[in-house]
Amino acid sequence: MPTSPTRAYLILHGWQNHRPTPHWQHHLTTDLRAPGHEVHHPQLPDPDTPDLDTWLAELTRHLGELKADDRTVICHSLACVLWLHALHRDLVTVQPDRVLLVAPPAPEILARYPEVSAFAPPPLAPERLHRTRLVASAGDPYCPGGAAKVYGEPLRIRTDVLPASEAHLDLPAGYGSWPSMLEWCLDPAEEHTFVPR
């Protein structure tokens, strides 16, 4: 009789991401599945011209399919504000044990692009962010005001700020395998510090 996976992970990509194999999310999916963890890393529909309602439906579907009791949600870029919309609309009926927001884009950046302007973050009370953490770089071109100031402080969530050279924590910034991310997933201790790849 097969055993249940120890932990479950939902890994959500951002705008224009077609889940390339060199990306840290692909590496993370492979590394977490190797010891038998349950990992959902879906290709969200139309990543170049995403629809907010469609992506929300996919998020809630995949979150509902997680079988393990210990659930972690990891969002990169546009998926971070997708998660905020899911909370705002009360679509998250079972709270995950941990949520990690990675390099969320600033509202003014989203407003510049018609393809993603509907994703502009909704108003959200800090208490809605159950066990949420944020990691971003000081030099993210998609969040020029700094993720700590734009998201971390108003939402009162712990924020790890990496050096400016790490940019958007994506493939152009060199983010293939990211050992520090894998370590946090396997042992999400409060004292864990994210470091560059």
PDB file of C-alpha atoms in Angstrom:
ATOM      1  CA  MET A   1       0.000   0.000   0.000  1.00  0.00           C
ATOM      2  CA  PRO A   2       1.554   3.361  -1.034  1.00  0.00           C
ATOM      3  CA  THR A   3       2.323   5.839   1.719  1.00  0.00           C
ATOM      4  CA  SER A   4       0.987   9.392   1.684  1.00  0.00           C
ATOM      5  CA  PRO A   5       3.440  12.146   0.746  1.00  0.00           C
ATOM      6  CA  THR A   6       5.016  13.868   3.745  1.00  0.00           C
ATOM      7  CA  ARG A   7       4.408  17.380   2.457  1.00  0.00           C
ATOM      8  CA  ALA A   8       2.566  19.053  -0.372  1.00  0.00           C
ATOM      9  CA  TYR A   9       3.760  22.039  -2.371  1.00  0.00           C
ATOM     10  CA  LEU A  10       1.982  24.299  -4.829  1.00  0.00           C
ATOM     11  CA  ILE A  11       4.460  26.271  -6.938  1.00  0.00           C
ATOM     12  CA  LEU A  12       2.987  29.068  -9.053  1.00  0.00           C
ATOM     13  CA  HIS A  13       4.796  30.937 -11.807  1.00  0.00           C
ATOM     14  CA  GLY A  14       4.430  34.494 -13.061  1.00  0.00           C
ATOM     15  CA  TRP A  15       3.723  36.416 -16.232  1.00  0.00           C
ATOM     16  CA  GLN A  16       5.277  35.094 -19.459  1.00  0.00           C
ATOM     17  CA  ASN A  17       6.669  32.077 -17.646  1.00  0.00           C
ATOM     18  CA  HIS A  18       6.299  28.855 -19.642  1.00  0.00           C
ATOM     19  CA  ARG A  19       8.015  26.787 -16.936  1.00  0.00           C
ATOM     20  CA  PRO A  20      11.456  26.531 -18.591  1.00  0.00           C
ATOM     21  CA  THR A  21      13.517  23.654 -17.243  1.00  0.00           C
ATOM     22  CA  PRO A  22      16.489  25.830 -16.132  1.00  0.00           C
ATOM     23  CA  HIS A  23      14.240  27.975 -13.865  1.00  0.00           C
ATOM     24  CA  TRP A  24      14.555  27.553 -10.103  1.00  0.00           C
ATOM     25  CA  GLN A  25      10.892  26.523  -9.886  1.00  0.00           C
ATOM     26  CA  HIS A  26      11.525  23.575 -12.196  1.00  0.00           C
ATOM     27  CA  HIS A  27      14.616  22.560 -10.213  1.00  0.00           C
ATOM     28  CA  LEU A  28      12.643  22.888  -6.986  1.00  0.00           C
ATOM     29  CA  THR A  29       9.807  20.726  -8.318  1.00  0.00           C
ATOM     30  CA  THR A  30      12.252  17.982  -9.323  1.00  0.00           C
ATOM     31  CA  ASP A  31      14.188  18.139  -6.043  1.00  0.00           C
ATOM     32  CA  LEU A  32      11.051  17.999  -3.892  1.00  0.00           C
ATOM     33  CA  ARG A  33       9.512  15.144  -5.825  1.00  0.00           C
ATOM     34  CA  ALA A  34      12.675  13.047  -5.536  1.00  0.00           C
ATOM     35  CA  PRO A  35      12.098  12.088  -1.861  1.00  0.00           C
ATOM     36  CA  GLY A  36       8.374  11.573  -2.473  1.00  0.00           C
ATOM     37  CA  HIS A  37       6.788  14.921  -1.683  1.00  0.00           C
ATOM     38  CA  GLU A  38       3.647  15.942  -3.538  1.00  0.00           C
ATOM     39  CA  VAL A  39       4.328  18.884  -5.858  1.00  0.00           C
ATOM     40  CA  HIS A  40       1.922  20.752  -8.117  1.00  0.00           C
ATOM     41  CA  HIS A  41       3.707  23.095 -10.540  1.00  0.00           C
ATOM     42  CA  PRO A  42       0.995  23.790 -13.090  1.00  0.00           C
ATOM     43  CA  GLN A  43       1.336  25.658 -16.343  1.00  0.00           C
ATOM     44  CA  LEU A  44      -1.221  28.397 -15.852  1.00  0.00           C
ATOM     45  CA  PRO A  45      -3.299  29.188 -18.964  1.00  0.00           C
ATOM     46  CA  ASP A  46      -2.146  31.842 -21.421  1.00  0.00           C
ATOM     47  CA  PRO A  47       0.879  33.016 -19.439  1.00  0.00           C
ATOM     48  CA  ASP A  48       1.574  35.823 -21.931  1.00  0.00           C
ATOM     49  CA  THR A  49      -1.974  37.218 -21.698  1.00  0.00           C
ATOM     50  CA  PRO A  50      -3.238  35.908 -18.361  1.00  0.00           C
ATOM     51  CA  ASP A  51      -6.823  36.231 -17.205  1.00  0.00           C
ATOM     52  CA  LEU A  52      -7.189  36.885 -13.489  1.00  0.00           C
ATOM     53  CA  ASP A  53     -10.371  34.860 -12.999  1.00  0.00           C
ATOM     54  CA  THR A  54      -8.967  31.900 -14.945  1.00  0.00           C
ATOM     55  CA  TRP A  55      -5.763  31.919 -12.951  1.00  0.00           C
ATOM     56  CA  LEU A  56      -7.723  32.165  -9.689  1.00  0.00           C
ATOM     57  CA  ALA A  57      -9.775  29.132 -10.689  1.00  0.00           C
ATOM     58  CA  GLU A  58      -6.568  27.192 -11.408  1.00  0.00           C
ATOM     59  CA  LEU A  59      -5.019  28.265  -8.115  1.00  0.00           C
ATOM     60  CA  THR A  60      -8.013  27.131  -6.074  1.00  0.00           C
ATOM     61  CA  ARG A  61      -8.312  23.880  -8.027  1.00  0.00           C
ATOM     62  CA  HIS A  62      -4.685  22.914  -7.471  1.00  0.00           C
ATOM     63  CA  LEU A  63      -4.742  24.028  -3.842  1.00  0.00           C
ATOM     64  CA  GLY A  64      -7.790  21.849  -3.279  1.00  0.00           C
ATOM     65  CA  GLU A  65      -6.059  18.850  -4.851  1.00  0.00           C
ATOM     66  CA  LEU A  66      -3.154  18.841  -2.389  1.00  0.00           C
ATOM     67  CA  LYS A  67      -3.435  15.646  -0.382  1.00  0.00           C
ATOM     68  CA  ALA A  68      -0.773  15.960   2.309  1.00  0.00           C
ATOM     69  CA  ASP A  69      -1.695  17.698   5.554  1.00  0.00           C
ATOM     70  CA  ASP A  70       1.414  19.914   5.530  1.00  0.00           C
ATOM     71  CA  ARG A  71       0.899  22.380   2.654  1.00  0.00           C
ATOM     72  CA  THR A  72       3.235  25.067   1.315  1.00  0.00           C
ATOM     73  CA  VAL A  73       2.428  27.592  -1.407  1.00  0.00           C
ATOM     74  CA  ILE A  74       5.290  29.284  -3.274  1.00  0.00           C
ATOM     75  CA  CYS A  75       4.469  32.148  -5.628  1.00  0.00           C
ATOM     76  CA  HIS A  76       6.825  34.001  -7.937  1.00  0.00           C
ATOM     77  CA  SER A  77       6.210  37.435  -9.453  1.00  0.00           C
ATOM     78  CA  LEU A  78       2.648  37.775 -10.808  1.00  0.00           C
ATOM     79  CA  ALA A  79       1.553  34.724  -8.811  1.00  0.00           C
ATOM     80  CA  CYS A  80       2.227  36.717  -5.624  1.00  0.00           C
ATOM     81  CA  VAL A  81      -0.534  39.195  -6.400  1.00  0.00           C
ATOM     82  CA  LEU A  82      -2.667  36.307  -7.663  1.00  0.00           C
ATOM     83  CA  TRP A  83      -2.434  34.868  -4.153  1.00  0.00           C
ATOM     84  CA  LEU A  84      -3.457  38.217  -2.643  1.00  0.00           C
ATOM     85  CA  HIS A  85      -6.524  38.267  -4.903  1.00  0.00           C
ATOM     86  CA  ALA A  86      -7.429  34.729  -3.812  1.00  0.00           C
ATOM     87  CA  LEU A  87      -7.327  35.832  -0.167  1.00  0.00           C
ATOM     88  CA  HIS A  88      -9.258  39.015  -0.903  1.00  0.00           C
ATOM     89  CA  ARG A  89     -12.037  37.031  -2.589  1.00  0.00           C
ATOM     90  CA  ASP A  90     -12.140  34.405   0.182  1.00  0.00           C
ATOM     91  CA  LEU A  91     -11.175  31.651  -2.261  1.00  0.00           C
ATOM     92  CA  VAL A  92      -8.632  30.078   0.105  1.00  0.00           C
ATOM     93  CA  THR A  93     -10.887  27.853   2.181  1.00  0.00           C
ATOM     94  CA  VAL A  94      -8.100  25.737   3.691  1.00  0.00           C
ATOM     95  CA  GLN A  95      -5.147  27.803   4.819  1.00  0.00           C
ATOM     96  CA  PRO A  96      -1.743  26.404   3.863  1.00  0.00           C
ATOM     97  CA  ASP A  97       0.833  25.966   6.580  1.00  0.00           C
ATOM     98  CA  ARG A  98       3.249  28.326   4.842  1.00  0.00           C
ATOM     99  CA  VAL A  99       3.155  30.806   1.975  1.00  0.00           C
ATOM    100  CA  LEU A 100       6.215  32.294   0.343  1.00  0.00           C
ATOM    101  CA  LEU A 101       5.940  35.310  -1.950  1.00  0.00           C
ATOM    102  CA  VAL A 102       8.978  35.711  -4.208  1.00  0.00           C
ATOM    103  CA  ALA A 103       9.672  38.999  -6.025  1.00  0.00           C
ATOM    104  CA  PRO A 104       6.157  40.476  -6.213  1.00  0.00           C
ATOM    105  CA  PRO A 105       5.729  43.225  -8.818  1.00  0.00           C
ATOM    106  CA  ALA A 106       4.726  46.726  -7.760  1.00  0.00           C
ATOM    107  CA  PRO A 107       1.227  48.028  -8.540  1.00  0.00           C
ATOM    108  CA  GLU A 108       2.527  50.813 -10.785  1.00  0.00           C
ATOM    109  CA  ILE A 109       4.458  48.278 -12.880  1.00  0.00           C
ATOM    110  CA  LEU A 110       1.377  46.108 -13.365  1.00  0.00           C
ATOM    111  CA  ALA A 111      -0.612  49.199 -14.363  1.00  0.00           C
ATOM    112  CA  ARG A 112       1.799  49.841 -17.265  1.00  0.00           C
ATOM    113  CA  TYR A 113       0.905  46.615 -19.044  1.00  0.00           C
ATOM    114  CA  PRO A 114      -2.664  45.982 -20.231  1.00  0.00           C
ATOM    115  CA  GLU A 115      -1.998  42.230 -20.169  1.00  0.00           C
ATOM    116  CA  VAL A 116      -1.617  42.227 -16.372  1.00  0.00           C
ATOM    117  CA  SER A 117      -3.193  45.480 -15.157  1.00  0.00           C
ATOM    118  CA  ALA A 118      -6.197  43.565 -13.753  1.00  0.00           C
ATOM    119  CA  PHE A 119      -3.799  41.838 -11.334  1.00  0.00           C
ATOM    120  CA  ALA A 120      -3.082  45.075  -9.429  1.00  0.00           C
ATOM    121  CA  PRO A 121      -3.077  44.029  -5.770  1.00  0.00           C
ATOM    122  CA  PRO A 122      -6.347  44.382  -3.853  1.00  0.00           C
ATOM    123  CA  PRO A 123      -6.628  45.967  -0.402  1.00  0.00           C
ATOM    124  CA  LEU A 124      -5.879  43.324   2.169  1.00  0.00           C
ATOM    125  CA  ALA A 125      -5.718  43.323   5.968  1.00  0.00           C
ATOM    126  CA  PRO A 126      -2.400  41.989   7.327  1.00  0.00           C
ATOM    127  CA  GLU A 127      -4.167  39.379   9.456  1.00  0.00           C
ATOM    128  CA  ARG A 128      -5.305  37.642   6.267  1.00  0.00           C
ATOM    129  CA  LEU A 129      -1.724  36.602   5.493  1.00  0.00           C
ATOM    130  CA  HIS A 130      -1.429  33.426   7.525  1.00  0.00           C
ATOM    131  CA  ARG A 131       2.224  32.362   8.010  1.00  0.00           C
ATOM    132  CA  THR A 132       3.385  34.311   4.986  1.00  0.00           C
ATOM    133  CA  ARG A 133       6.945  35.274   4.195  1.00  0.00           C
ATOM    134  CA  LEU A 134       8.481  37.399   1.447  1.00  0.00           C
ATOM    135  CA  VAL A 135      11.826  37.252  -0.336  1.00  0.00           C
ATOM    136  CA  ALA A 136      12.949  39.764  -2.955  1.00  0.00           C
ATOM    137  CA  SER A 137      15.994  41.697  -4.064  1.00  0.00           C
ATOM    138  CA  ALA A 138      16.825  45.318  -3.395  1.00  0.00           C
ATOM    139  CA  GLY A 139      17.212  45.912  -7.129  1.00  0.00           C
ATOM    140  CA  ASP A 140      14.137  44.308  -8.634  1.00  0.00           C
ATOM    141  CA  PRO A 141      13.180  46.353 -11.725  1.00  0.00           C
ATOM    142  CA  TYR A 142       9.584  45.129 -11.326  1.00  0.00           C
ATOM    143  CA  CYS A 143       9.356  46.569  -7.816  1.00  0.00           C
ATOM    144  CA  PRO A 144      11.405  49.770  -7.882  1.00  0.00           C
ATOM    145  CA  GLY A 145      10.113  50.948  -4.500  1.00  0.00           C
ATOM    146  CA  GLY A 146      11.400  47.786  -2.860  1.00  0.00           C
ATOM    147  CA  ALA A 147       9.241  44.811  -1.910  1.00  0.00           C
ATOM    148  CA  ALA A 148       9.815  45.394   1.800  1.00  0.00           C
ATOM    149  CA  LYS A 149       8.260  48.864   1.612  1.00  0.00           C
ATOM    150  CA  VAL A 150       5.578  48.047  -0.977  1.00  0.00           C
ATOM    151  CA  TYR A 151       4.437  44.713   0.505  1.00  0.00           C
ATOM    152  CA  GLY A 152       6.368  43.614   3.575  1.00  0.00           C
ATOM    153  CA  GLU A 153       5.759  46.608   5.837  1.00  0.00           C
ATOM    154  CA  PRO A 154       2.077  47.323   5.050  1.00  0.00           C
ATOM    155  CA  LEU A 155       1.188  43.623   5.186  1.00  0.00           C
ATOM    156  CA  ARG A 156       3.426  43.035   8.225  1.00  0.00           C
ATOM    157  CA  ILE A 157       5.170  40.012   6.800  1.00  0.00           C
ATOM    158  CA  ARG A 158       8.751  38.993   7.333  1.00  0.00           C
ATOM    159  CA  THR A 159      10.859  40.008   4.358  1.00  0.00           C
ATOM    160  CA  ASP A 160      14.275  38.764   3.291  1.00  0.00           C
ATOM    161  CA  VAL A 161      15.955  41.330   1.038  1.00  0.00           C
ATOM    162  CA  LEU A 162      18.714  39.972  -1.175  1.00  0.00           C
ATOM    163  CA  PRO A 163      21.350  42.170  -2.869  1.00  0.00           C
ATOM    164  CA  ALA A 164      20.312  44.414  -5.750  1.00  0.00           C
ATOM    165  CA  SER A 165      22.316  42.288  -8.188  1.00  0.00           C
ATOM    166  CA  GLU A 166      19.775  39.473  -7.769  1.00  0.00           C
ATOM    167  CA  ALA A 167      17.169  41.531  -9.659  1.00  0.00           C
ATOM    168  CA  HIS A 168      13.842  39.705 -10.216  1.00  0.00           C
ATOM    169  CA  LEU A 169      15.087  36.340  -8.884  1.00  0.00           C
ATOM    170  CA  ASP A 170      14.448  34.777 -12.282  1.00  0.00           C
ATOM    171  CA  LEU A 171      16.409  33.155 -15.097  1.00  0.00           C
ATOM    172  CA  PRO A 172      17.865  36.416 -16.468  1.00  0.00           C
ATOM    173  CA  ALA A 173      19.261  36.998 -12.961  1.00  0.00           C
ATOM    174  CA  GLY A 174      20.822  33.527 -12.995  1.00  0.00           C
ATOM    175  CA  TYR A 175      18.222  31.749 -10.894  1.00  0.00           C
ATOM    176  CA  GLY A 176      18.457  28.152 -11.920  1.00  0.00           C
ATOM    177  CA  SER A 177      19.027  25.846  -8.962  1.00  0.00           C
ATOM    178  CA  TRP A 178      18.487  27.746  -5.688  1.00  0.00           C
ATOM    179  CA  PRO A 179      19.728  25.634  -2.752  1.00  0.00           C
ATOM    180  CA  SER A 180      18.527  28.107  -0.122  1.00  0.00           C
ATOM    181  CA  MET A 181      14.976  27.808  -1.444  1.00  0.00           C
ATOM    182  CA  LEU A 182      15.099  24.013  -1.326  1.00  0.00           C
ATOM    183  CA  GLU A 183      16.480  24.121   2.227  1.00  0.00           C
ATOM    184  CA  TRP A 184      13.598  26.321   3.370  1.00  0.00           C
ATOM    185  CA  CYS A 185      11.047  24.029   1.729  1.00  0.00           C
ATOM    186  CA  LEU A 186      12.464  21.000   3.519  1.00  0.00           C
ATOM    187  CA  ASP A 187      12.974  22.763   6.840  1.00  0.00           C
ATOM    188  CA  PRO A 188      10.992  26.021   6.942  1.00  0.00           C
ATOM    189  CA  ALA A 189      12.398  27.183  10.260  1.00  0.00           C
ATOM    190  CA  GLU A 190      11.818  30.770  11.317  1.00  0.00           C
ATOM    191  CA  GLU A 191      15.544  31.364  11.622  1.00  0.00           C
ATOM    192  CA  HIS A 192      16.214  30.279   8.032  1.00  0.00           C
ATOM    193  CA  THR A 193      17.756  33.057   5.964  1.00  0.00           C
ATOM    194  CA  PHE A 194      17.408  33.127   2.200  1.00  0.00           C
ATOM    195  CA  VAL A 195      20.666  33.698   0.375  1.00  0.00           C
ATOM    196  CA  PRO A 196      21.348  34.218  -3.357  1.00  0.00           C
ATOM    197  CA  ARG A 197      21.641  31.203  -5.646  1.00  0.00           C
TER     198      ARG A 197
END
